[in-house]
Short mmCIF file of N, CA, C and O and ligand atoms in Angstrom, two decimals:
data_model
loop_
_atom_site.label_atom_id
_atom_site.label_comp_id
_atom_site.label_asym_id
_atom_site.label_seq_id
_atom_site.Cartn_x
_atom_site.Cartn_y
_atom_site.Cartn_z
N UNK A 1 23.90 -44.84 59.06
CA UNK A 1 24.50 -46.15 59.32
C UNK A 1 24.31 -47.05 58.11
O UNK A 1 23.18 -47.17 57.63
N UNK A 2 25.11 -47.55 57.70
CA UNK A 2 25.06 -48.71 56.40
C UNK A 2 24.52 -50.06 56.80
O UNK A 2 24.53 -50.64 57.88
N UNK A 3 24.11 -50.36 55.78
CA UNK A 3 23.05 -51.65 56.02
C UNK A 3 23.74 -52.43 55.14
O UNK A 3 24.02 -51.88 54.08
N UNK A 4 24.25 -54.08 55.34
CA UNK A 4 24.62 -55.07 55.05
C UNK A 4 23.59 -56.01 54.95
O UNK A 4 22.93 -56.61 55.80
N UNK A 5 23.61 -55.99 53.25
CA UNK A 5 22.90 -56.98 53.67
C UNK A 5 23.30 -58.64 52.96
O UNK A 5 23.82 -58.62 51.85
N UNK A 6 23.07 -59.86 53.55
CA UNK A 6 23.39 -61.01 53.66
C UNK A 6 22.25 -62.29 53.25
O UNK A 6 21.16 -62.56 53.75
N UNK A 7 22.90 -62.85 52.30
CA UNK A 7 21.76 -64.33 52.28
C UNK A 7 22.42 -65.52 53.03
O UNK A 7 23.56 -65.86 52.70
N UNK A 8 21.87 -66.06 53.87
CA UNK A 8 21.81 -67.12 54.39
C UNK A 8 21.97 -68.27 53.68
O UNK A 8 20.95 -68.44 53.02
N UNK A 9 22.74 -69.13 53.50
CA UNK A 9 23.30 -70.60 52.59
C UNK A 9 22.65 -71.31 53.10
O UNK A 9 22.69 -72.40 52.54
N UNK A 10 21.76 -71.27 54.26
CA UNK A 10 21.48 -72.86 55.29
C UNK A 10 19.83 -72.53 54.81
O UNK A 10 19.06 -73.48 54.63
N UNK A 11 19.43 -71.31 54.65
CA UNK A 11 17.92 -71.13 55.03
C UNK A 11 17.45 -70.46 53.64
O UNK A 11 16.35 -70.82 53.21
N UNK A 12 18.13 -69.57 52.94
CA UNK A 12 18.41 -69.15 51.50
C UNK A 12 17.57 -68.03 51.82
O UNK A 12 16.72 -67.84 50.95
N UNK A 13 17.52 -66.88 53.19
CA UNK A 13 17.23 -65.56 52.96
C UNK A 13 17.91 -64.45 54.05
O UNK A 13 18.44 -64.37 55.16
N UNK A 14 17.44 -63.59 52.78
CA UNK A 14 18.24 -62.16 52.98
C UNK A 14 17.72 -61.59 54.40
O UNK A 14 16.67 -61.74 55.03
N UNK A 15 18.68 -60.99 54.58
CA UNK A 15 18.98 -60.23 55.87
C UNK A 15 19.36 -58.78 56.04
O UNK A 15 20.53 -58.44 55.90
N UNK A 16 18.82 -58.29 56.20
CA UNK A 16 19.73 -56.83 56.48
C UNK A 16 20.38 -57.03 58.06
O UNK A 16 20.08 -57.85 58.92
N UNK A 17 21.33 -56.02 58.07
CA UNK A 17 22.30 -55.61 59.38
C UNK A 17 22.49 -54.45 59.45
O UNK A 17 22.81 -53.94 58.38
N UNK A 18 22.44 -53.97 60.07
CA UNK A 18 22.84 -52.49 60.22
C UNK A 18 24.16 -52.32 61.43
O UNK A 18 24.03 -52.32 62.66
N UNK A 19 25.01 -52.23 60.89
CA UNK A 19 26.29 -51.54 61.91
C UNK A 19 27.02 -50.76 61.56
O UNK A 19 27.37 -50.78 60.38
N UNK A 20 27.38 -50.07 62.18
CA UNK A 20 28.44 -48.96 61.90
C UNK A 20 30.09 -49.57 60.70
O UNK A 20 30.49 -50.73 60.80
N UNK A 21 30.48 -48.99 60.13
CA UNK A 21 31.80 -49.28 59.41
C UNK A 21 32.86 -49.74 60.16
O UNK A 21 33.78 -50.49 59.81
N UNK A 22 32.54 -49.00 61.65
CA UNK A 22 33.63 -49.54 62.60
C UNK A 22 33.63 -50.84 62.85
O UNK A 22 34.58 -51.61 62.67
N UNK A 23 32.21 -51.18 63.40
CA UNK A 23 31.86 -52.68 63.46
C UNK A 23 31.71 -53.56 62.47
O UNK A 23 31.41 -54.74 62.68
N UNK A 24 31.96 -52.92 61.01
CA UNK A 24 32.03 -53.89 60.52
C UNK A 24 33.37 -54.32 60.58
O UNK A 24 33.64 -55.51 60.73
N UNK A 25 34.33 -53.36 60.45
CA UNK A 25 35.66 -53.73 59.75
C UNK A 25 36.27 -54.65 61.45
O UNK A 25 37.40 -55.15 61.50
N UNK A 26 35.56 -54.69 62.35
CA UNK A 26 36.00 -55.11 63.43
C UNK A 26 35.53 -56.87 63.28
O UNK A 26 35.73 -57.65 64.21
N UNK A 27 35.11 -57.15 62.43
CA UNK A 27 34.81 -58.59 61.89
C UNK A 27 33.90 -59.34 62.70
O UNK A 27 34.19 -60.34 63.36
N UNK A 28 32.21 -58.53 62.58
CA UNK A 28 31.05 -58.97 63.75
C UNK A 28 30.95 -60.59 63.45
O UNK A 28 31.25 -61.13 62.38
N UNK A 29 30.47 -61.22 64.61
CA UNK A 29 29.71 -62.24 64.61
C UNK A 29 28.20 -62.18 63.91
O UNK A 29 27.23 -62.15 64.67
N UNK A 30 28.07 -62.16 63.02
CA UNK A 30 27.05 -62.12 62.15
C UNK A 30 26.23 -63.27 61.76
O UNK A 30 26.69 -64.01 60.88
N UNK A 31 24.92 -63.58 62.34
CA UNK A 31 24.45 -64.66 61.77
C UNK A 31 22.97 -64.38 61.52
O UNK A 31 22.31 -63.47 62.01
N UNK A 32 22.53 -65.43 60.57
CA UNK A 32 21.30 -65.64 59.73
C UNK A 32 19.87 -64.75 60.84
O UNK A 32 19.85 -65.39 61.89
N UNK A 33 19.32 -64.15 60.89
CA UNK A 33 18.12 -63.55 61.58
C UNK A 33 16.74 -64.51 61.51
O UNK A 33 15.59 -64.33 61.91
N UNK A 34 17.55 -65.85 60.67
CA UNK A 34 16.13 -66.34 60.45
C UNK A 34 16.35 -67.56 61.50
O UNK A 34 15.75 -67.69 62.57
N UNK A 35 17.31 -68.39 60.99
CA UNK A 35 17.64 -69.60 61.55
C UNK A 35 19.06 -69.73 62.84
O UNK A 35 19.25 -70.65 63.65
N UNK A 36 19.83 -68.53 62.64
CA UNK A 36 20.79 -68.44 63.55
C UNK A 36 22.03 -68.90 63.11
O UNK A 36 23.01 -69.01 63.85
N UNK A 37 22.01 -69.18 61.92
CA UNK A 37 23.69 -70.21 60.93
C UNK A 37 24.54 -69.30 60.86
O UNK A 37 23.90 -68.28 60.63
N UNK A 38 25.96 -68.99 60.95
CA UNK A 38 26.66 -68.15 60.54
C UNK A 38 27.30 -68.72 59.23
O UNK A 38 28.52 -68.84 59.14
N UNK A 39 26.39 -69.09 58.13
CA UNK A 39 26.78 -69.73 56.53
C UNK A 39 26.78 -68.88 56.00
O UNK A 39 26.50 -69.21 54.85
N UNK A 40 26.94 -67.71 56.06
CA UNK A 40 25.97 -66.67 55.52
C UNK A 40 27.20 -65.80 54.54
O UNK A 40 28.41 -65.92 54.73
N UNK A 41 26.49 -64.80 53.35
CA UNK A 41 27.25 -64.21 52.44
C UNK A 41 26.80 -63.17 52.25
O UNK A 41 25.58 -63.04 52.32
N UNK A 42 27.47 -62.25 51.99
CA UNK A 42 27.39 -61.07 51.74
C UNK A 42 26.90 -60.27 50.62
O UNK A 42 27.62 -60.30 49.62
N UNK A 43 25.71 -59.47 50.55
CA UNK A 43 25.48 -59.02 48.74
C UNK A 43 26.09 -57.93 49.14
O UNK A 43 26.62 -57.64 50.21
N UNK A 44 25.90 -57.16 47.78
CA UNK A 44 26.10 -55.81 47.44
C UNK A 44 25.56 -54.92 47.77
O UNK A 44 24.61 -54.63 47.03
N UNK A 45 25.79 -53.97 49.03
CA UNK A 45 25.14 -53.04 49.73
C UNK A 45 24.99 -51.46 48.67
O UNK A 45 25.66 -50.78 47.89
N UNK A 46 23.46 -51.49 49.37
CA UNK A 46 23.38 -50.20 48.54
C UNK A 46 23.07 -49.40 49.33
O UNK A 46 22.28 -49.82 50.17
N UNK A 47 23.45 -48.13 49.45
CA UNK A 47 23.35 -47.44 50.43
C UNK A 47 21.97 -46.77 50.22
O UNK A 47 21.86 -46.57 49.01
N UNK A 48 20.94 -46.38 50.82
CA UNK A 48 20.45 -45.65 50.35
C UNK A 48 19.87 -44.27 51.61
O UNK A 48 20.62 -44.26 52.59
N UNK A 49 19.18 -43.62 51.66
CA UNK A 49 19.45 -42.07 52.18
C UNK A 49 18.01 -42.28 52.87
O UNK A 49 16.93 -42.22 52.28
N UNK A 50 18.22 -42.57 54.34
CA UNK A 50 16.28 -42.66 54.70
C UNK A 50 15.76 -41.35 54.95
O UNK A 50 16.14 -40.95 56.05
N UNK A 51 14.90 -40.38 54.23
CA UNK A 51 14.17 -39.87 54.33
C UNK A 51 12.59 -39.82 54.44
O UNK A 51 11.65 -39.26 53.87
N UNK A 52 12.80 -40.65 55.43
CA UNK A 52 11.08 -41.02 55.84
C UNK A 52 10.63 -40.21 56.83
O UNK A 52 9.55 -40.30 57.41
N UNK A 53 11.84 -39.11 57.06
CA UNK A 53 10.73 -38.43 58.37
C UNK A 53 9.82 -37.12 57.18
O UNK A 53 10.35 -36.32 56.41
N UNK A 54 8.82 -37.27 57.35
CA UNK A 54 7.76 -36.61 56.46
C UNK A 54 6.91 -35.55 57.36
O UNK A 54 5.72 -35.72 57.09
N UNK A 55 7.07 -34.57 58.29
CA UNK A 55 6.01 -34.06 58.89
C UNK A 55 5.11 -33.42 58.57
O UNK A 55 4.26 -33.09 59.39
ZN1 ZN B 1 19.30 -68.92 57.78
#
């Protein structure tokens, strides 16, 4: 799943999101995780590959 992640204009921090491509392109209600603002902007997602299961 891709992670979006977003800075907040009202509160000035980053956020990750995690939703599917479907949901994104479906245009979520997305707001700040800190303060609740939907001011919010979009960075440059980097995808990256979680391999944390280590047994
Ligand atoms: Zn905020």
């Amino acid at each position: 799943m891709p992670a979006y992640v977003y800075t907040c204009k009202d509160c000035g921090k980053d956020f990750t999101v995690f939703i599917t491509i479907k949901e994104y392109e479906a245009g979520p209600k997305i707001k700040c995780d800190y303060c609740g603002s939907d001011h919010i902007e979009r960075k440059i997602t980097r995808f990256f590959a979680v391999t944390s299961k280590k047994s």
